[in-house]
């Protein structure tokens, strides 16, 4: 195994990543878990709640998406939510234990009059003492700056897949458009949240291609959502074949190894996954989830079920004020005491 595993680098080669994907499953998980513990508390998972602030009727043609106006998914479209309603939902999310509130809109990109409203949303949610995240489609430099000035902590914009497979999934915006938005977010000083979807019929080489794009950015995304495709009736990907759960776990583990200091989020698809697969994802280095019974439009496990799973696995929700270095030290001390007592 390469000695440098665990350090942040932006010069990953395809061959190196192929080697990681080809490791025996247990070797890959062992390395991922080892690297995970270098930078994070072993048993902490960051908890974010999603809120769909504008639902459906999207002009884009993303083949996986129930919100595209081009597919008949039976989804009821909703106009931009009132700021007061967003605050109400954020308060509920905070009371239920979420530390980050992620607001998503089914837009190609926000218009000027939308910007004024979403800026208010950011300020209000921040004043509740929560971290804020938005995903509103493409942003130009000015829009990114306005959101950063309002105090937005994270902007989510996924690359979704490899540059090669991308055209099979989306035709209404280019891969370069997505990279440009991410560059604008970075320039404005916000944290970048960017990842993709597994299970859309892509090859292993596409999963490698996606992770290479993310890890080899000048600065790696702070947050990397790995979604498993949620197959929605009416979308072109509704009949996509089942994904081997072990292949999904491999993606999480390789993301952890390539982006050792990023939060890797076990994102969409948990409702369709059993608890053992979720536990393996945490073992593989996932340390963030979407929490709350709905993602944007599709189902997510209910909060009690998630908290029960956390308890059974001895996982603690990550607290906002705790810096990564402190718990790592605390865990090292606890481990040392445990081993001393055992010997
Ligand atoms: N409209 C904005 C955009 O596309 O950038 C923001 C919202 S969009 C729903 C955010 C992300 O959700 C997509 O980039 C995609 O990665 C993920 N997503 C959407 N539908 C999904 C599905 N059916 N299964 C898994 N992930 C999905
Ligand atoms: C991300 O990577 N996954 C979230 C969030 N970012 C915006 C969205 C998942 C959406 C799943 C389908 C739906 O509920 O509409
Ligand atoms: Fe629209 Fe975003 Fe869905 Fe694509 S993923 S159709 S841009 S809401």
XYZ file of C-alpha atoms and ligand atoms in Angstrom:
393
model
C 0.000 0.000 0.000
C 1.219 3.511 -0.825
C 2.905 5.113 2.153
C 1.320 8.488 1.437
C -2.273 7.361 2.015
C -3.833 9.816 4.419
C -2.248 12.978 3.076
C -4.209 15.423 0.953
C -2.915 15.433 -2.646
C -4.272 16.706 -5.915
C -2.183 14.613 -8.292
C -4.005 11.304 -8.260
C -3.453 9.195 -11.353
C -6.111 6.941 -12.869
C -3.882 3.891 -12.326
C -3.543 4.579 -8.604
C -7.282 4.906 -8.198
C -7.870 1.746 -10.224
C -5.564 -0.055 -7.813
C -7.630 1.167 -4.870
C -10.881 0.009 -6.474
C -9.296 -3.396 -7.201
C -8.125 -4.031 -3.629
C -9.780 -6.927 -1.826
C -12.846 -5.470 -0.098
C -11.497 -5.909 3.439
C -8.111 -4.370 2.577
C -9.853 -1.342 1.082
C -12.102 -0.915 4.111
C -9.205 -1.362 6.501
C -7.167 1.373 4.774
C -10.170 3.684 4.538
C -10.969 3.272 8.224
C -7.309 3.818 9.155
C -7.123 7.026 7.120
C -10.489 8.140 8.479
C -9.138 7.960 12.030
C -6.113 10.103 11.162
C -8.308 13.131 10.582
C -11.680 12.548 12.211
C -13.206 11.280 15.414
C -13.892 7.625 14.706
C -17.525 7.589 15.769
C -18.877 11.000 14.824
C -21.195 11.706 11.926
C -22.226 15.168 10.762
C -25.976 15.613 10.419
C -27.583 17.829 7.758
C -31.269 18.339 6.975
C -32.556 19.092 3.492
C -35.365 21.463 2.622
C -36.801 21.851 -0.873
C -37.390 25.596 -1.076
C -38.650 25.401 -4.685
C -39.937 22.136 -6.041
C -40.327 20.732 -9.561
C -40.857 22.356 -12.982
C -37.114 22.512 -13.610
C -36.109 23.246 -17.222
C -33.029 20.959 -17.093
C -33.065 17.362 -18.350
C -31.006 15.474 -15.707
C -32.059 11.869 -16.394
C -32.173 10.880 -12.714
C -34.249 13.786 -11.485
C -37.905 13.685 -10.464
C -37.999 17.510 -10.588
C -37.319 17.953 -14.297
C -40.353 19.382 -16.136
C -39.538 17.020 -19.008
C -40.547 13.846 -17.178
C -43.931 12.879 -15.899
C -43.194 11.853 -12.319
C -46.470 12.994 -10.751
C -44.575 15.446 -8.557
C -46.544 18.464 -7.374
C -44.606 21.613 -8.208
C -44.273 24.343 -5.594
C -43.219 27.987 -5.909
C -40.366 29.462 -3.884
C -41.165 28.963 -0.206
C -41.818 31.956 2.066
C -38.863 32.884 4.279
C -40.990 32.397 7.443
C -41.789 28.805 6.445
C -38.122 28.061 5.804
C -37.222 29.358 9.274
C -39.928 27.205 10.821
C -38.489 24.120 9.112
C -34.941 25.042 10.081
C -35.992 25.370 13.736
C -37.578 21.926 13.592
C -34.430 20.472 12.016
C -32.282 22.051 14.728
C -34.563 20.727 17.484
C -34.302 17.253 15.940
C -30.486 17.441 16.108
C -29.303 18.712 12.697
C -26.395 21.164 12.671
C -26.623 22.135 8.991
C -29.666 23.210 6.987
C -29.406 22.602 3.235
C -31.840 24.495 1.042
C -32.360 23.172 -2.493
C -34.172 24.710 -5.462
C -35.149 23.112 -8.773
C -33.586 25.837 -10.884
C -31.111 25.937 -13.751
C -29.791 29.039 -11.949
C -31.387 31.643 -9.683
C -32.909 34.852 -11.137
C -32.234 38.299 -9.641
C -35.525 38.395 -7.717
C -34.907 34.901 -6.334
C -31.493 35.995 -5.110
C -32.954 38.656 -2.806
C -35.172 36.076 -1.138
C -32.569 33.328 -0.771
C -30.127 35.843 0.715
C -32.732 36.551 3.422
C -33.134 32.832 4.008
C -29.388 32.438 4.572
C -29.264 35.301 7.079
C -32.301 34.050 9.014
C -31.200 30.414 9.195
C -27.696 31.436 10.221
C -29.112 33.536 13.050
C -30.590 30.303 14.495
C -27.024 29.101 15.039
C -27.056 26.525 12.243
C -24.646 26.051 9.381
C -26.197 26.919 6.038
C -25.935 25.216 2.666
C -27.709 25.941 -0.606
C -28.010 24.213 -3.956
C -29.664 26.469 -6.519
C -28.065 25.431 -9.808
C -25.416 27.414 -11.676
C -24.014 30.600 -10.101
C -22.058 33.412 -11.727
C -19.308 35.214 -9.812
C -21.618 37.938 -8.507
C -24.282 35.528 -7.301
C -21.663 33.454 -5.512
C -20.294 36.602 -3.881
C -23.775 37.714 -2.777
C -24.404 34.376 -1.107
C -20.995 34.420 0.558
C -21.629 37.965 1.806
C -24.948 36.817 3.279
C -22.953 34.258 5.273
C -23.683 31.063 3.329
C -21.294 28.405 4.647
C -21.535 25.731 1.910
C -22.701 25.621 -1.705
C -23.660 22.227 -3.129
C -23.203 21.644 -6.833
C -22.539 18.076 -7.929
C -20.465 16.918 -10.871
C -22.719 13.845 -10.774
C -20.451 11.528 -12.831
C -17.358 11.403 -15.047
C -16.893 13.903 -17.907
C -17.225 10.947 -20.342
C -20.552 9.597 -19.045
C -22.035 13.040 -18.310
C -23.554 13.538 -21.794
C -25.595 10.344 -21.366
C -27.235 11.901 -18.305
C -27.576 15.664 -18.918
C -27.614 17.633 -22.166
C -28.861 21.068 -21.027
C -25.654 22.148 -19.279
C -22.048 21.100 -19.762
C -19.515 19.595 -17.421
C -17.511 22.795 -17.830
C -20.553 24.838 -16.678
C -20.492 22.822 -13.470
C -16.757 23.297 -12.966
C -17.201 27.045 -13.573
C -19.863 27.286 -10.865
C -17.629 25.420 -8.425
C -14.763 27.794 -9.242
C -17.050 30.780 -8.578
C -18.101 29.307 -5.234
C -14.477 28.744 -4.264
C -13.430 32.252 -5.354
C -16.205 33.756 -3.222
C -14.706 31.980 -0.197
C -17.475 29.484 0.530
C -16.997 25.826 1.382
C -17.547 23.577 -1.606
C -19.931 20.624 -1.405
C -19.646 18.504 -4.531
C -20.065 14.830 -5.312
C -22.087 12.581 -7.539
C -24.430 9.687 -8.069
C -23.592 6.003 -8.274
C -25.895 3.446 -9.927
C -26.894 5.289 -13.100
C -25.458 2.577 -15.364
C -21.945 4.013 -15.310
C -18.795 1.867 -15.549
C -16.177 1.591 -12.844
C -14.029 3.889 -15.005
C -16.717 6.595 -14.656
C -16.700 6.314 -10.873
C -12.931 6.672 -11.036
C -13.327 9.635 -13.422
C -15.719 11.419 -11.038
C -13.461 10.922 -8.002
C -10.406 12.069 -9.984
C -12.208 15.298 -10.898
C -13.160 15.971 -7.275
C -9.885 14.984 -5.614
C -7.624 16.697 -8.142
C -9.243 20.114 -7.716
C -6.778 22.755 -6.552
C -8.573 22.611 -3.222
C -10.621 19.503 -2.528
C -14.336 19.966 -1.719
C -14.899 20.148 2.035
C -18.007 18.031 1.623
C -18.463 15.151 -0.834
C -21.970 13.715 -1.159
C -22.058 10.217 -2.632
C -25.637 9.541 -3.711
C -27.002 6.167 -4.699
C -29.487 6.682 -7.522
C -33.068 6.832 -6.251
C -35.019 5.342 -9.143
C -38.104 7.450 -9.685
C -40.948 6.329 -11.952
C -41.269 8.557 -14.989
C -37.550 9.441 -15.171
C -35.373 7.883 -17.894
C -33.424 5.996 -15.184
C -36.482 4.470 -13.503
C -35.652 0.944 -14.691
C -31.921 1.097 -14.032
C -30.498 -2.220 -12.756
C -29.742 -2.721 -9.045
C -26.369 -1.547 -7.850
C -24.202 -4.069 -5.988
C -24.065 -2.598 -2.459
C -20.378 -3.544 -2.196
C -19.626 -1.409 -5.268
C -21.336 1.512 -3.553
C -19.263 0.969 -0.408
C -16.087 0.822 -2.513
C -16.878 4.306 -3.855
C -17.250 5.667 -0.332
C -13.978 4.049 0.743
C -12.026 5.330 -2.277
C -13.503 8.829 -1.779
C -12.319 8.692 1.847
C -8.800 7.665 0.767
C -8.532 10.278 -1.988
C -10.032 13.139 0.070
C -8.859 12.292 3.585
C -9.872 15.573 5.218
C -13.261 15.990 3.517
C -16.578 14.990 5.004
C -17.882 12.170 2.811
C -21.670 12.095 2.911
C -23.722 8.927 2.659
C -26.425 10.825 0.770
C -29.489 9.805 -1.263
C -30.426 6.131 -1.324
C -30.351 5.301 2.401
C -34.080 4.521 2.429
C -33.416 1.782 -0.131
C -30.388 0.445 1.792
C -30.400 -1.932 4.733
C -28.777 -0.953 8.023
C -25.836 -3.272 7.468
C -24.943 -1.455 4.245
C -25.184 1.882 6.022
C -22.943 0.565 8.811
C -20.412 -0.557 6.182
C -20.535 2.930 4.653
C -19.592 4.430 8.051
C -16.841 1.826 8.352
C -15.625 2.878 4.890
C -15.282 6.482 6.069
C -18.648 8.138 5.461
C -19.108 10.752 8.189
C -22.134 12.779 7.199
C -25.769 12.007 6.402
C -28.972 13.708 5.355
C -31.334 13.457 8.296
C -35.102 13.864 8.223
C -37.811 11.838 6.566
C -37.539 13.533 3.204
C -34.582 14.314 0.956
C -35.841 16.928 -1.539
C -38.818 15.061 -2.963
C -38.146 11.390 -2.149
C -38.184 9.423 1.099
C -35.321 9.221 3.601
C -35.269 7.056 6.778
C -37.278 8.568 9.606
C -35.384 10.414 12.327
C -36.119 7.927 15.119
C -34.853 5.080 12.991
C -31.605 6.966 12.294
C -31.060 7.837 15.951
C -31.729 4.202 16.884
C -29.147 3.091 14.307
C -26.635 5.621 15.652
C -27.199 4.266 19.171
C -26.782 0.669 18.052
C -23.525 1.568 16.294
C -22.237 3.867 19.049
C -22.199 6.825 16.639
C -22.557 10.380 17.958
C -23.903 13.262 15.883
C -21.028 15.707 15.272
C -21.370 18.894 17.303
C -20.859 22.261 15.658
C -18.369 23.785 18.068
C -16.074 20.749 18.301
C -12.995 20.939 16.090
C -11.818 17.711 14.459
C -8.414 17.723 16.235
C -9.865 17.638 19.748
C -12.010 14.526 19.443
C -9.265 12.689 17.578
C -7.051 13.292 20.590
C -9.844 12.275 22.960
C -10.406 9.071 21.038
C -6.697 8.277 21.052
C -6.676 8.754 24.845
C -9.782 6.615 25.275
C -8.255 3.897 23.109
C -5.012 3.993 25.092
C -6.943 3.631 28.369
C -8.989 0.787 26.911
C -5.922 -1.140 25.780
C -4.147 -0.493 29.077
C -7.130 -1.870 30.972
C -7.349 -4.862 28.657
C -3.706 -5.877 29.161
N -31.140 22.167 -9.351
C -29.921 22.202 -8.671
C -28.833 21.439 -9.376
O -29.101 20.485 -10.066
O -27.673 21.806 -9.199
C -30.010 21.758 -7.223
C -30.883 20.583 -6.835
S -30.452 18.982 -7.506
C -31.861 18.027 -7.051
C -29.104 18.427 -6.475
C -28.508 17.069 -6.713
O -29.367 16.046 -6.230
C -28.224 16.644 -8.132
O -27.065 17.213 -8.643
C -28.055 15.134 -7.974
O -26.725 14.807 -7.709
C -28.935 14.817 -6.756
N -30.120 14.018 -7.169
C -31.214 14.469 -7.787
N -32.076 13.466 -8.049
C -31.496 12.330 -7.565
C -31.888 10.959 -7.545
N -33.022 10.540 -8.078
N -31.052 10.078 -6.968
C -29.875 10.481 -6.435
N -29.465 11.760 -6.439
C -30.248 12.678 -6.991
C -26.966 15.848 -2.874
O -25.848 15.454 -3.284
N -28.015 15.066 -2.663
C -29.142 15.836 -2.206
C -28.554 17.273 -2.101
N -27.241 17.114 -2.602
C -29.267 18.418 -2.644
C -30.355 15.682 -3.057
C -30.806 14.267 -3.250
C -32.077 14.279 -4.026
C -32.669 12.931 -4.170
C -33.927 12.963 -4.964
C -35.005 13.806 -4.380
O -35.358 13.642 -3.171
O -35.615 14.601 -5.111
Fe -33.196 20.544 -12.262
Fe -31.327 20.106 -10.451
Fe -33.147 18.215 -11.058
Fe -31.269 18.808 -12.816
S -30.954 17.938 -10.782
S -33.453 18.580 -13.252
S -31.031 20.998 -12.484
S -33.528 20.162 -10.098
